[in-house]
Amino acid sequence: IRHGQTVWNAESRLAGSTDVELTALGRQQARSLRPDLSGFEFDSVWSSDLKRAIDTAQLAYGGPIIDSRIRELDFGQLEGEVWKDLSPALRRRLVDFNGFAAPGGESLVDLGVRLTKFADELSPGHHLVFTHGGVIGWFLHMVGAHQFVQNCTVVTMQWAPEPGLVEISVPSVESMTLL
């Protein structure tokens, strides 16, 4: 699940490792997931170590296990930059997951290494993970599904034995924010 809306999401700013708070809408988006998630029992519940993901997890389901490996890509010198102000070539590399390395930050290759390690260490079962758009984007890219996910979108994936996309549940129009 991607975290709820933050102030920087609303401003279309890159918020990688910056610990940005949820907006009132982001908190409502997270709370709106609770009724659907409460009917499921998971083998584990995880969250990135960034507050926006932790708060979303707590509002949507309950206390998660915190793991820094599932935090957003570190955008380095691009942290806080407005999406439309980035060059078209840079935006394309980010969207296509092709050759992007943030100046003073992290590359998509580095992101993939830590995400693969996290996923490969999960025990067999059903795990609920609260994380970020870039993290979910990387996993979707790995299974051939290239899609941007809105805040509080639920993505169901099978990681092993063969990775694959099972379902993407887009939030309702009432809880959605357009970037």
PDB file of C-alpha atoms in Angstrom:
ATOM      1  CA  ILE A   1       0.000   0.000   0.000  1.00  0.00           C
ATOM      2  CA  ARG A   2       1.299   3.421  -0.898  1.00  0.00           C
ATOM      3  CA  HIS A   3       1.120   5.889   1.994  1.00  0.00           C
ATOM      4  CA  GLY A   4      -1.531   8.603   2.163  1.00  0.00           C
ATOM      5  CA  GLN A   5      -1.128  12.060   0.674  1.00  0.00           C
ATOM      6  CA  THR A   6       1.581  14.342   2.059  1.00  0.00           C
ATOM      7  CA  VAL A   7       2.030  18.086   1.666  1.00  0.00           C
ATOM      8  CA  TRP A   8       4.792  17.424  -0.847  1.00  0.00           C
ATOM      9  CA  ASN A   9       2.563  15.024  -2.823  1.00  0.00           C
ATOM     10  CA  ALA A  10      -0.036  17.800  -3.033  1.00  0.00           C
ATOM     11  CA  GLU A  11       2.685  20.145  -4.333  1.00  0.00           C
ATOM     12  CA  SER A  12       4.069  17.508  -6.762  1.00  0.00           C
ATOM     13  CA  ARG A  13       7.460  17.557  -4.993  1.00  0.00           C
ATOM     14  CA  LEU A  14       9.900  14.655  -4.885  1.00  0.00           C
ATOM     15  CA  ALA A  15       9.854  13.328  -1.336  1.00  0.00           C
ATOM     16  CA  GLY A  16      12.283  10.460  -1.129  1.00  0.00           C
ATOM     17  CA  SER A  17      14.113  10.258   2.191  1.00  0.00           C
ATOM     18  CA  THR A  18      12.631  13.508   3.495  1.00  0.00           C
ATOM     19  CA  ASP A  19      10.265  12.697   6.366  1.00  0.00           C
ATOM     20  CA  VAL A  20       7.129  14.509   5.219  1.00  0.00           C
ATOM     21  CA  GLU A  21       3.885  14.415   7.246  1.00  0.00           C
ATOM     22  CA  LEU A  22       0.512  13.221   5.989  1.00  0.00           C
ATOM     23  CA  THR A  23      -2.077  15.875   5.181  1.00  0.00           C
ATOM     24  CA  ALA A  24      -5.606  15.714   6.611  1.00  0.00           C
ATOM     25  CA  LEU A  25      -6.631  14.080   3.315  1.00  0.00           C
ATOM     26  CA  GLY A  26      -3.760  11.587   3.656  1.00  0.00           C
ATOM     27  CA  ARG A  27      -4.939  10.598   7.124  1.00  0.00           C
ATOM     28  CA  GLN A  28      -8.494  10.179   5.811  1.00  0.00           C
ATOM     29  CA  GLN A  29      -7.242   8.068   2.892  1.00  0.00           C
ATOM     30  CA  ALA A  30      -5.432   5.796   5.354  1.00  0.00           C
ATOM     31  CA  ARG A  31      -8.459   5.486   7.656  1.00  0.00           C
ATOM     32  CA  SER A  32     -10.646   4.633   4.656  1.00  0.00           C
ATOM     33  CA  LEU A  33      -8.580   1.454   4.091  1.00  0.00           C
ATOM     34  CA  ARG A  34      -9.285   0.068   7.578  1.00  0.00           C
ATOM     35  CA  PRO A  35     -12.711  -1.513   6.881  1.00  0.00           C
ATOM     36  CA  ASP A  36     -11.380  -3.489   3.898  1.00  0.00           C
ATOM     37  CA  LEU A  37      -8.135  -4.526   5.604  1.00  0.00           C
ATOM     38  CA  SER A  38      -9.763  -5.506   8.902  1.00  0.00           C
ATOM     39  CA  GLY A  39     -11.232  -8.629   7.295  1.00  0.00           C
ATOM     40  CA  PHE A  40      -7.773 -10.044   6.589  1.00  0.00           C
ATOM     41  CA  GLU A  41      -5.172 -11.602   8.825  1.00  0.00           C
ATOM     42  CA  PHE A  42      -1.590 -11.188   7.670  1.00  0.00           C
ATOM     43  CA  ASP A  43       1.513 -13.156   8.598  1.00  0.00           C
ATOM     44  CA  SER A  44       3.253  -9.827   9.139  1.00  0.00           C
ATOM     45  CA  VAL A  45       2.665  -6.101   8.695  1.00  0.00           C
ATOM     46  CA  TRP A  46       5.584  -3.927   7.599  1.00  0.00           C
ATOM     47  CA  SER A  47       6.225  -0.242   7.102  1.00  0.00           C
ATOM     48  CA  SER A  48       8.983   1.930   5.793  1.00  0.00           C
ATOM     49  CA  ASP A  49      10.745   3.859   8.528  1.00  0.00           C
ATOM     50  CA  LEU A  50       9.421   7.170   7.197  1.00  0.00           C
ATOM     51  CA  LYS A  51       6.605   8.754   9.200  1.00  0.00           C
ATOM     52  CA  ARG A  52       4.170   9.001   6.282  1.00  0.00           C
ATOM     53  CA  ALA A  53       4.230   5.220   5.829  1.00  0.00           C
ATOM     54  CA  ILE A  54       4.179   4.445   9.565  1.00  0.00           C
ATOM     55  CA  ASP A  55       1.209   6.764  10.138  1.00  0.00           C
ATOM     56  CA  THR A  56      -0.650   5.250   7.181  1.00  0.00           C
ATOM     57  CA  ALA A  57      -0.043   1.751   8.566  1.00  0.00           C
ATOM     58  CA  GLN A  58      -1.249   2.689  12.035  1.00  0.00           C
ATOM     59  CA  LEU A  59      -4.396   4.390  10.726  1.00  0.00           C
ATOM     60  CA  ALA A  60      -5.209   1.676   8.173  1.00  0.00           C
ATOM     61  CA  TYR A  61      -4.384  -1.514  10.041  1.00  0.00           C
ATOM     62  CA  GLY A  62      -2.295  -1.269  13.198  1.00  0.00           C
ATOM     63  CA  GLY A  63       1.279  -1.293  14.410  1.00  0.00           C
ATOM     64  CA  PRO A  64       3.783  -2.438  11.781  1.00  0.00           C
ATOM     65  CA  ILE A  65       7.320  -3.790  11.897  1.00  0.00           C
ATOM     66  CA  ILE A  66       9.557  -0.915  10.771  1.00  0.00           C
ATOM     67  CA  ASP A  67      12.168  -1.593   8.081  1.00  0.00           C
ATOM     68  CA  SER A  68      14.319   1.046   6.370  1.00  0.00           C
ATOM     69  CA  ARG A  69      14.866  -1.182   3.317  1.00  0.00           C
ATOM     70  CA  ILE A  70      11.359  -0.357   2.060  1.00  0.00           C
ATOM     71  CA  ARG A  71      11.765   3.402   2.296  1.00  0.00           C
ATOM     72  CA  GLU A  72      11.463   5.594  -0.799  1.00  0.00           C
ATOM     73  CA  LEU A  73      14.331   6.203  -3.213  1.00  0.00           C
ATOM     74  CA  ASP A  74      16.768   8.807  -1.843  1.00  0.00           C
ATOM     75  CA  PHE A  75      16.517  11.644  -4.376  1.00  0.00           C
ATOM     76  CA  GLY A  76      19.630  13.381  -3.005  1.00  0.00           C
ATOM     77  CA  GLN A  77      19.940  16.883  -4.459  1.00  0.00           C
ATOM     78  CA  LEU A  78      16.529  16.450  -6.131  1.00  0.00           C
ATOM     79  CA  GLU A  79      14.665  16.135  -2.792  1.00  0.00           C
ATOM     80  CA  GLY A  80      11.859  18.688  -2.736  1.00  0.00           C
ATOM     81  CA  GLU A  81      12.092  19.515  -6.435  1.00  0.00           C
ATOM     82  CA  VAL A  82       8.777  20.053  -8.240  1.00  0.00           C
ATOM     83  CA  TRP A  83       8.056  17.335 -10.827  1.00  0.00           C
ATOM     84  CA  LYS A  84       7.227  19.753 -13.681  1.00  0.00           C
ATOM     85  CA  ASP A  85      10.508  21.625 -13.113  1.00  0.00           C
ATOM     86  CA  LEU A  86      12.600  18.514 -13.836  1.00  0.00           C
ATOM     87  CA  SER A  87      13.920  18.102 -17.364  1.00  0.00           C
ATOM     88  CA  PRO A  88      11.828  15.875 -19.661  1.00  0.00           C
ATOM     89  CA  ALA A  89      14.771  13.458 -19.999  1.00  0.00           C
ATOM     90  CA  LEU A  90      15.113  13.121 -16.224  1.00  0.00           C
ATOM     91  CA  ARG A  91      11.359  12.587 -15.793  1.00  0.00           C
ATOM     92  CA  ARG A  92      11.421   9.920 -18.514  1.00  0.00           C
ATOM     93  CA  ARG A  93      14.308   8.027 -16.845  1.00  0.00           C
ATOM     94  CA  LEU A  94      12.446   8.094 -13.544  1.00  0.00           C
ATOM     95  CA  VAL A  95       9.135   6.916 -15.012  1.00  0.00           C
ATOM     96  CA  ASP A  96      10.735   4.237 -17.208  1.00  0.00           C
ATOM     97  CA  PHE A  97      13.024   3.002 -14.395  1.00  0.00           C
ATOM     98  CA  ASN A  98      15.814   3.320 -16.922  1.00  0.00           C
ATOM     99  CA  GLY A  99      19.267   4.418 -15.833  1.00  0.00           C
ATOM    100  CA  PHE A 100      18.207   6.896 -13.155  1.00  0.00           C
ATOM    101  CA  ALA A 101      20.659   7.788 -10.408  1.00  0.00           C
ATOM    102  CA  ALA A 102      19.854  10.736  -8.164  1.00  0.00           C
ATOM    103  CA  PRO A 103      22.735  13.199  -7.849  1.00  0.00           C
ATOM    104  CA  GLY A 104      23.982  12.809  -4.282  1.00  0.00           C
ATOM    105  CA  GLY A 105      21.317  10.172  -3.680  1.00  0.00           C
ATOM    106  CA  GLU A 106      20.468   6.675  -4.780  1.00  0.00           C
ATOM    107  CA  SER A 107      20.269   4.846  -8.103  1.00  0.00           C
ATOM    108  CA  LEU A 108      17.398   2.623  -9.171  1.00  0.00           C
ATOM    109  CA  VAL A 109      19.876  -0.260  -9.160  1.00  0.00           C
ATOM    110  CA  ASP A 110      20.629   0.430  -5.474  1.00  0.00           C
ATOM    111  CA  LEU A 111      16.899   0.668  -4.741  1.00  0.00           C
ATOM    112  CA  GLY A 112      16.361  -2.711  -6.423  1.00  0.00           C
ATOM    113  CA  VAL A 113      19.121  -4.368  -4.386  1.00  0.00           C
ATOM    114  CA  ARG A 114      17.608  -3.387  -1.047  1.00  0.00           C
ATOM    115  CA  LEU A 115      14.027  -4.140  -2.119  1.00  0.00           C
ATOM    116  CA  THR A 116      14.946  -7.569  -3.466  1.00  0.00           C
ATOM    117  CA  LYS A 117      16.764  -8.367  -0.235  1.00  0.00           C
ATOM    118  CA  PHE A 118      13.694  -7.365   1.782  1.00  0.00           C
ATOM    119  CA  ALA A 119      11.260  -9.381  -0.363  1.00  0.00           C
ATOM    120  CA  ASP A 120      13.497 -12.444  -0.555  1.00  0.00           C
ATOM    121  CA  GLU A 121      13.781 -12.541   3.253  1.00  0.00           C
ATOM    122  CA  LEU A 122      10.019 -12.614   3.828  1.00  0.00           C
ATOM    123  CA  SER A 123       8.747 -15.984   4.970  1.00  0.00           C
ATOM    124  CA  PRO A 124       6.133 -17.691   2.780  1.00  0.00           C
ATOM    125  CA  GLY A 125       2.720 -16.209   3.490  1.00  0.00           C
ATOM    126  CA  HIS A 126       0.672 -13.052   3.195  1.00  0.00           C
ATOM    127  CA  HIS A 127       2.428  -9.838   4.163  1.00  0.00           C
ATOM    128  CA  LEU A 128       1.035  -6.320   4.303  1.00  0.00           C
ATOM    129  CA  VAL A 129       3.594  -3.648   3.409  1.00  0.00           C
ATOM    130  CA  PHE A 130       3.111   0.120   3.746  1.00  0.00           C
ATOM    131  CA  THR A 131       5.607   1.900   1.547  1.00  0.00           C
ATOM    132  CA  HIS A 132       6.070   4.484  -1.210  1.00  0.00           C
ATOM    133  CA  GLY A 133       5.269   5.158  -4.861  1.00  0.00           C
ATOM    134  CA  GLY A 134       8.808   4.536  -6.094  1.00  0.00           C
ATOM    135  CA  VAL A 135       9.069   1.266  -4.190  1.00  0.00           C
ATOM    136  CA  ILE A 136       5.771   0.010  -5.589  1.00  0.00           C
ATOM    137  CA  GLY A 137       6.787   1.290  -9.018  1.00  0.00           C
ATOM    138  CA  TRP A 138       9.999  -0.735  -8.861  1.00  0.00           C
ATOM    139  CA  PHE A 139       8.118  -3.930  -7.950  1.00  0.00           C
ATOM    140  CA  LEU A 140       5.564  -3.299 -10.723  1.00  0.00           C
ATOM    141  CA  HIS A 141       8.397  -2.692 -13.181  1.00  0.00           C
ATOM    142  CA  MET A 142       9.936  -6.043 -12.179  1.00  0.00           C
ATOM    143  CA  VAL A 143       6.737  -7.879 -13.170  1.00  0.00           C
ATOM    144  CA  GLY A 144       6.255  -5.918 -16.412  1.00  0.00           C
ATOM    145  CA  ALA A 145       3.493  -3.628 -15.164  1.00  0.00           C
ATOM    146  CA  HIS A 146       4.478  -0.006 -15.615  1.00  0.00           C
ATOM    147  CA  GLN A 147       1.982   2.030 -13.660  1.00  0.00           C
ATOM    148  CA  PHE A 148       2.024   5.022 -11.342  1.00  0.00           C
ATOM    149  CA  VAL A 149      -0.034   4.400  -8.200  1.00  0.00           C
ATOM    150  CA  GLN A 150      -2.019   7.057  -6.354  1.00  0.00           C
ATOM    151  CA  ASN A 151      -1.795   7.524  -2.599  1.00  0.00           C
ATOM    152  CA  CYS A 152      -3.303   4.605  -0.632  1.00  0.00           C
ATOM    153  CA  THR A 153      -3.490   2.340  -3.671  1.00  0.00           C
ATOM    154  CA  VAL A 154      -3.432  -1.346  -2.740  1.00  0.00           C
ATOM    155  CA  VAL A 155      -1.254  -3.553  -4.952  1.00  0.00           C
ATOM    156  CA  THR A 156      -1.420  -7.327  -4.517  1.00  0.00           C
ATOM    157  CA  MET A 157       1.637  -9.197  -5.754  1.00  0.00           C
ATOM    158  CA  GLN A 158       3.056 -12.677  -5.646  1.00  0.00           C
ATOM    159  CA  TRP A 159       6.808 -12.570  -5.141  1.00  0.00           C
ATOM    160  CA  ALA A 160       7.728 -16.247  -5.096  1.00  0.00           C
ATOM    161  CA  PRO A 161       8.085 -18.713  -6.677  1.00  0.00           C
ATOM    162  CA  GLU A 162       7.385 -16.580  -9.757  1.00  0.00           C
ATOM    163  CA  PRO A 163       6.908 -12.849  -9.255  1.00  0.00           C
ATOM    164  CA  GLY A 164       3.681 -11.544 -10.689  1.00  0.00           C
ATOM    165  CA  LEU A 165       1.040  -8.877 -10.374  1.00  0.00           C
ATOM    166  CA  VAL A 166      -2.249 -10.092  -8.960  1.00  0.00           C
ATOM    167  CA  GLU A 167      -4.322  -6.938  -8.576  1.00  0.00           C
ATOM    168  CA  ILE A 168      -4.176  -3.157  -8.250  1.00  0.00           C
ATOM    169  CA  SER A 169      -7.018  -1.577  -6.253  1.00  0.00           C
ATOM    170  CA  VAL A 170      -7.260   2.123  -6.996  1.00  0.00           C
ATOM    171  CA  PRO A 171      -8.623   4.292  -4.182  1.00  0.00           C
ATOM    172  CA  SER A 172     -12.103   5.733  -4.510  1.00  0.00           C
ATOM    173  CA  VAL A 173     -12.461   9.105  -6.223  1.00  0.00           C
ATOM    174  CA  GLU A 174     -13.340  10.673  -2.865  1.00  0.00           C
ATOM    175  CA  SER A 175      -9.990   9.706  -1.352  1.00  0.00           C
ATOM    176  CA  MET A 176      -7.838  10.141  -4.459  1.00  0.00           C
ATOM    177  CA  THR A 177      -5.452  12.999  -5.084  1.00  0.00           C
ATOM    178  CA  LEU A 178      -4.150  13.854  -8.532  1.00  0.00           C
ATOM    179  CA  LEU A 179      -0.471  14.708  -8.831  1.00  0.00           C
TER     180      LEU A 179
END
